[in-house]
Amino acid sequence: LYPPFRGKGLSYKFMKPVVDDFYFTRKNSGLWLVLQKGNVPAEKLYKKFGFKKIEEKGTETIMSFSK
């Protein structure tokens, strides 16, 4: 996010409907994402949704979410 808008819950508001849609209506078994290692705010956000860190590779962290 653009720096002046960080810390205001906007990313959570953006992601919530996406995760809810996936969780309640899709038949997929899981989601995964990649973020820069050390991106603590993003990691905290994803953990709120139930993502778990599964691997760190080079400069990246891989997180996974499953029903």
mmCIF file of N, CA and C in Angstrom:
data_model
loop_
_atom_site.group_PDB
_atom_site.id
_atom_site.type_symbol
_atom_site.label_atom_id
_atom_site.label_comp_id
_atom_site.label_asym_id
_atom_site.label_seq_id
_atom_site.Cartn_x
_atom_site.Cartn_y
_atom_site.Cartn_z
ATOM 1 N N LEU A 1 0.829 -1.193 0.000
ATOM 2 C CA LEU A 1 0.000 0.000 0.000
ATOM 3 C C LEU A 1 0.871 1.253 0.000
ATOM 4 N N TYR A 2 0.296 2.288 -0.537
ATOM 5 C CA TYR A 2 0.933 3.596 -0.521
ATOM 6 C C TYR A 2 1.166 3.985 0.941
ATOM 7 N N PRO A 3 2.406 4.371 1.303
ATOM 8 C CA PRO A 3 2.760 4.575 2.711
ATOM 9 C C PRO A 3 1.766 5.361 3.572
ATOM 10 N N PRO A 4 1.196 6.476 3.109
ATOM 11 C CA PRO A 4 0.269 7.193 3.996
ATOM 12 C C PRO A 4 -0.995 6.404 4.369
ATOM 13 N N PHE A 5 -1.293 5.346 3.625
ATOM 14 C CA PHE A 5 -2.503 4.566 3.883
ATOM 15 C C PHE A 5 -2.239 3.273 4.643
ATOM 16 N N ARG A 6 -0.986 3.004 4.987
ATOM 17 C CA ARG A 6 -0.659 1.790 5.731
ATOM 18 C C ARG A 6 -1.149 1.896 7.166
ATOM 19 N N GLY A 7 -1.483 0.738 7.742
ATOM 20 C CA GLY A 7 -1.901 0.694 9.138
ATOM 21 C C GLY A 7 -3.327 1.133 9.389
ATOM 22 N N LYS A 8 -4.130 1.242 8.337
ATOM 23 C CA LYS A 8 -5.517 1.683 8.481
ATOM 24 C C LYS A 8 -6.528 0.552 8.230
ATOM 25 N N GLY A 9 -6.034 -0.667 8.058
ATOM 26 C CA GLY A 9 -6.933 -1.801 7.852
ATOM 27 C C GLY A 9 -7.440 -1.971 6.432
ATOM 28 N N LEU A 10 -6.898 -1.231 5.490
ATOM 29 C CA LEU A 10 -7.394 -1.310 4.121
ATOM 30 C C LEU A 10 -7.090 -2.654 3.459
ATOM 31 N N SER A 11 -5.921 -3.201 3.708
ATOM 32 C CA SER A 11 -5.580 -4.497 3.112
ATOM 33 C C SER A 11 -6.511 -5.586 3.631
ATOM 34 N N TYR A 12 -6.825 -5.524 4.921
ATOM 35 C CA TYR A 12 -7.741 -6.504 5.500
ATOM 36 C C TYR A 12 -9.112 -6.398 4.828
ATOM 37 N N LYS A 13 -9.601 -5.165 4.667
ATOM 38 C CA LYS A 13 -10.915 -4.955 4.045
ATOM 39 C C LYS A 13 -10.925 -5.442 2.595
ATOM 40 N N PHE A 14 -9.811 -5.315 1.917
ATOM 41 C CA PHE A 14 -9.710 -5.787 0.538
ATOM 42 C C PHE A 14 -9.688 -7.313 0.482
ATOM 43 N N MET A 15 -8.922 -7.923 1.369
ATOM 44 C CA MET A 15 -8.741 -9.380 1.325
ATOM 45 C C MET A 15 -9.914 -10.168 1.895
ATOM 46 N N LYS A 16 -10.619 -9.622 2.873
ATOM 47 C CA LYS A 16 -11.675 -10.365 3.563
ATOM 48 C C LYS A 16 -12.706 -10.953 2.607
ATOM 49 N N PRO A 17 -13.295 -10.181 1.682
ATOM 50 C CA PRO A 17 -14.277 -10.788 0.781
ATOM 51 C C PRO A 17 -13.675 -11.870 -0.119
ATOM 52 N N VAL A 18 -12.419 -11.712 -0.484
ATOM 53 C CA VAL A 18 -11.759 -12.710 -1.340
ATOM 54 C C VAL A 18 -11.596 -14.024 -0.578
ATOM 55 N N VAL A 19 -11.089 -13.940 0.649
ATOM 56 C CA VAL A 19 -10.889 -15.142 1.452
ATOM 57 C C VAL A 19 -12.241 -15.771 1.801
ATOM 58 N N ASP A 20 -13.229 -14.946 2.161
ATOM 59 C CA ASP A 20 -14.564 -15.474 2.462
ATOM 60 C C ASP A 20 -15.157 -16.183 1.259
ATOM 61 N N ASP A 21 -15.038 -15.576 0.082
ATOM 62 C CA ASP A 21 -15.557 -16.200 -1.137
ATOM 63 C C ASP A 21 -14.885 -17.543 -1.370
ATOM 64 N N PHE A 22 -13.591 -17.567 -1.232
ATOM 65 C CA PHE A 22 -12.867 -18.822 -1.410
ATOM 66 C C PHE A 22 -13.343 -19.855 -0.395
ATOM 67 N N TYR A 23 -13.398 -19.443 0.857
ATOM 68 C CA TYR A 23 -13.684 -20.377 1.941
ATOM 69 C C TYR A 23 -15.111 -20.932 1.863
ATOM 70 N N PHE A 24 -16.074 -20.088 1.543
ATOM 71 C CA PHE A 24 -17.467 -20.510 1.608
ATOM 72 C C PHE A 24 -18.053 -21.000 0.290
ATOM 73 N N THR A 25 -17.466 -20.644 -0.844
ATOM 74 C CA THR A 25 -18.118 -21.003 -2.107
ATOM 75 C C THR A 25 -17.270 -21.826 -3.062
ATOM 76 N N ARG A 26 -15.991 -21.877 -2.867
ATOM 77 C CA ARG A 26 -15.128 -22.599 -3.807
ATOM 78 C C ARG A 26 -14.877 -24.017 -3.339
ATOM 79 N N LYS A 27 -14.620 -24.891 -4.292
ATOM 80 C CA LYS A 27 -14.305 -26.277 -3.951
ATOM 81 C C LYS A 27 -12.807 -26.522 -3.895
ATOM 82 N N ASN A 28 -12.029 -25.457 -4.045
ATOM 83 C CA ASN A 28 -10.574 -25.589 -3.976
ATOM 84 C C ASN A 28 -10.162 -26.052 -2.586
ATOM 85 N N SER A 29 -9.047 -26.690 -2.497
ATOM 86 C CA SER A 29 -8.604 -27.179 -1.197
ATOM 87 C C SER A 29 -7.635 -26.235 -0.495
ATOM 88 N N GLY A 30 -7.095 -25.252 -1.199
ATOM 89 C CA GLY A 30 -6.154 -24.368 -0.535
ATOM 90 C C GLY A 30 -5.685 -23.216 -1.399
ATOM 91 N N LEU A 31 -5.056 -22.274 -0.738
ATOM 92 C CA LEU A 31 -4.445 -21.116 -1.386
ATOM 93 C C LEU A 31 -3.012 -21.014 -0.906
ATOM 94 N N TRP A 32 -2.165 -20.403 -1.689
ATOM 95 C CA TRP A 32 -0.810 -20.117 -1.239
ATOM 96 C C TRP A 32 -0.418 -18.758 -1.792
ATOM 97 N N LEU A 33 0.546 -18.153 -1.141
ATOM 98 C CA LEU A 33 1.048 -16.863 -1.592
ATOM 99 C C LEU A 33 2.526 -16.753 -1.269
ATOM 100 N N VAL A 34 3.164 -15.818 -1.942
ATOM 101 C CA VAL A 34 4.593 -15.571 -1.753
ATOM 102 C C VAL A 34 4.758 -14.099 -1.393
ATOM 103 N N LEU A 35 5.559 -13.831 -0.363
ATOM 104 C CA LEU A 35 5.852 -12.466 0.022
ATOM 105 C C LEU A 35 7.333 -12.338 0.318
ATOM 106 N N GLN A 36 7.810 -11.122 0.350
ATOM 107 C CA GLN A 36 9.212 -10.877 0.667
ATOM 108 C C GLN A 36 9.484 -11.274 2.116
ATOM 109 N N LYS A 37 10.552 -12.031 2.335
ATOM 110 C CA LYS A 37 10.945 -12.404 3.685
ATOM 111 C C LYS A 37 11.167 -11.133 4.499
ATOM 112 N N GLY A 38 10.666 -11.120 5.716
ATOM 113 C CA GLY A 38 10.829 -9.964 6.579
ATOM 114 C C GLY A 38 9.721 -8.932 6.457
ATOM 115 N N ASN A 39 8.727 -9.183 5.616
ATOM 116 C CA ASN A 39 7.604 -8.261 5.475
ATOM 117 C C ASN A 39 6.606 -8.575 6.601
ATOM 118 N N VAL A 40 6.943 -8.105 7.797
ATOM 119 C CA VAL A 40 6.180 -8.442 9.007
ATOM 120 C C VAL A 40 4.718 -7.991 8.925
ATOM 121 N N PRO A 41 4.419 -6.766 8.458
ATOM 122 C CA PRO A 41 3.002 -6.373 8.389
ATOM 123 C C PRO A 41 2.172 -7.305 7.496
ATOM 124 N N ALA A 42 2.712 -7.689 6.349
ATOM 125 C CA ALA A 42 1.975 -8.591 5.455
ATOM 126 C C ALA A 42 1.808 -9.963 6.098
ATOM 127 N N GLU A 43 2.856 -10.470 6.717
ATOM 128 C CA GLU A 43 2.782 -11.778 7.361
ATOM 129 C C GLU A 43 1.729 -11.779 8.470
ATOM 130 N N LYS A 44 1.669 -10.706 9.257
ATOM 131 C CA LYS A 44 0.663 -10.602 10.317
ATOM 132 C C LYS A 44 -0.747 -10.586 9.727
ATOM 133 N N LEU A 45 -0.931 -9.864 8.626
ATOM 134 C CA LEU A 45 -2.232 -9.811 7.960
ATOM 135 C C LEU A 45 -2.656 -11.198 7.502
ATOM 136 N N TYR A 46 -1.762 -11.899 6.822
ATOM 137 C CA TYR A 46 -2.106 -13.219 6.299
ATOM 138 C C TYR A 46 -2.387 -14.209 7.423
ATOM 139 N N LYS A 47 -1.675 -14.084 8.529
ATOM 140 C CA LYS A 47 -1.924 -14.966 9.681
ATOM 141 C C LYS A 47 -3.322 -14.736 10.258
ATOM 142 N N LYS A 48 -3.827 -13.502 10.178
ATOM 143 C CA LYS A 48 -5.193 -13.227 10.648
ATOM 144 C C LYS A 48 -6.219 -14.058 9.883
ATOM 145 N N PHE A 49 -5.905 -14.355 8.629
ATOM 146 C CA PHE A 49 -6.812 -15.131 7.789
ATOM 147 C C PHE A 49 -6.576 -16.632 7.893
ATOM 148 N N GLY A 50 -5.566 -17.026 8.642
ATOM 149 C CA GLY A 50 -5.293 -18.450 8.818
ATOM 150 C C GLY A 50 -4.173 -18.998 7.956
ATOM 151 N N PHE A 51 -3.464 -18.133 7.226
ATOM 152 C CA PHE A 51 -2.309 -18.592 6.465
ATOM 153 C C PHE A 51 -1.204 -18.993 7.438
ATOM 154 N N LYS A 52 -0.461 -20.003 7.060
ATOM 155 C CA LYS A 52 0.673 -20.459 7.867
ATOM 156 C C LYS A 52 1.929 -20.454 7.002
ATOM 157 N N LYS A 53 3.045 -20.064 7.616
ATOM 158 C CA LYS A 53 4.318 -20.058 6.902
ATOM 159 C C LYS A 53 4.728 -21.509 6.665
ATOM 160 N N ILE A 54 4.996 -21.850 5.397
ATOM 161 C CA ILE A 54 5.396 -23.222 5.107
ATOM 162 C C ILE A 54 6.846 -23.337 4.654
ATOM 163 N N GLU A 55 7.402 -22.235 4.153
ATOM 164 C CA GLU A 55 8.779 -22.325 3.665
ATOM 165 C C GLU A 55 9.367 -20.933 3.473
ATOM 166 N N GLU A 56 10.669 -20.828 3.697
ATOM 167 C CA GLU A 56 11.417 -19.625 3.334
ATOM 168 C C GLU A 56 12.458 -20.044 2.325
ATOM 169 N N LYS A 57 12.482 -19.346 1.219
ATOM 170 C CA LYS A 57 13.370 -19.704 0.116
ATOM 171 C C LYS A 57 14.028 -18.429 -0.385
ATOM 172 N N GLY A 58 15.322 -18.299 -0.176
ATOM 173 C CA GLY A 58 16.025 -17.082 -0.610
ATOM 174 C C GLY A 58 15.464 -15.865 0.086
ATOM 175 N N THR A 59 14.917 -14.935 -0.683
ATOM 176 C CA THR A 59 14.359 -13.709 -0.117
ATOM 177 C C THR A 59 12.836 -13.776 0.017
ATOM 178 N N GLU A 60 12.263 -14.977 -0.176
ATOM 179 C CA GLU A 60 10.814 -15.113 -0.169
ATOM 180 C C GLU A 60 10.307 -16.011 0.954
ATOM 181 N N THR A 61 9.110 -15.719 1.395
ATOM 182 C CA THR A 61 8.399 -16.567 2.354
ATOM 183 C C THR A 61 7.159 -17.085 1.641
ATOM 184 N N ILE A 62 6.895 -18.364 1.759
ATOM 185 C CA ILE A 62 5.713 -18.975 1.163
ATOM 186 C C ILE A 62 4.753 -19.319 2.291
ATOM 187 N N MET A 63 3.499 -18.884 2.125
ATOM 188 C CA MET A 63 2.476 -19.158 3.114
ATOM 189 C C MET A 63 1.321 -19.894 2.448
ATOM 190 N N SER A 64 0.621 -20.707 3.235
ATOM 191 C CA SER A 64 -0.456 -21.534 2.701
ATOM 192 C C SER A 64 -1.683 -21.426 3.588
ATOM 193 N N PHE A 65 -2.847 -21.559 2.971
ATOM 194 C CA PHE A 65 -4.133 -21.547 3.671
ATOM 195 C C PHE A 65 -4.946 -22.712 3.138
ATOM 196 N N SER A 66 -5.538 -23.471 4.018
ATOM 197 C CA SER A 66 -6.410 -24.545 3.556
ATOM 198 C C SER A 66 -7.640 -24.618 4.441
ATOM 199 N N LYS A 67 -8.692 -25.152 3.879
ATOM 200 C CA LYS A 67 -9.969 -25.269 4.602
ATOM 201 C C LYS A 67 -9.860 -26.270 5.712
#
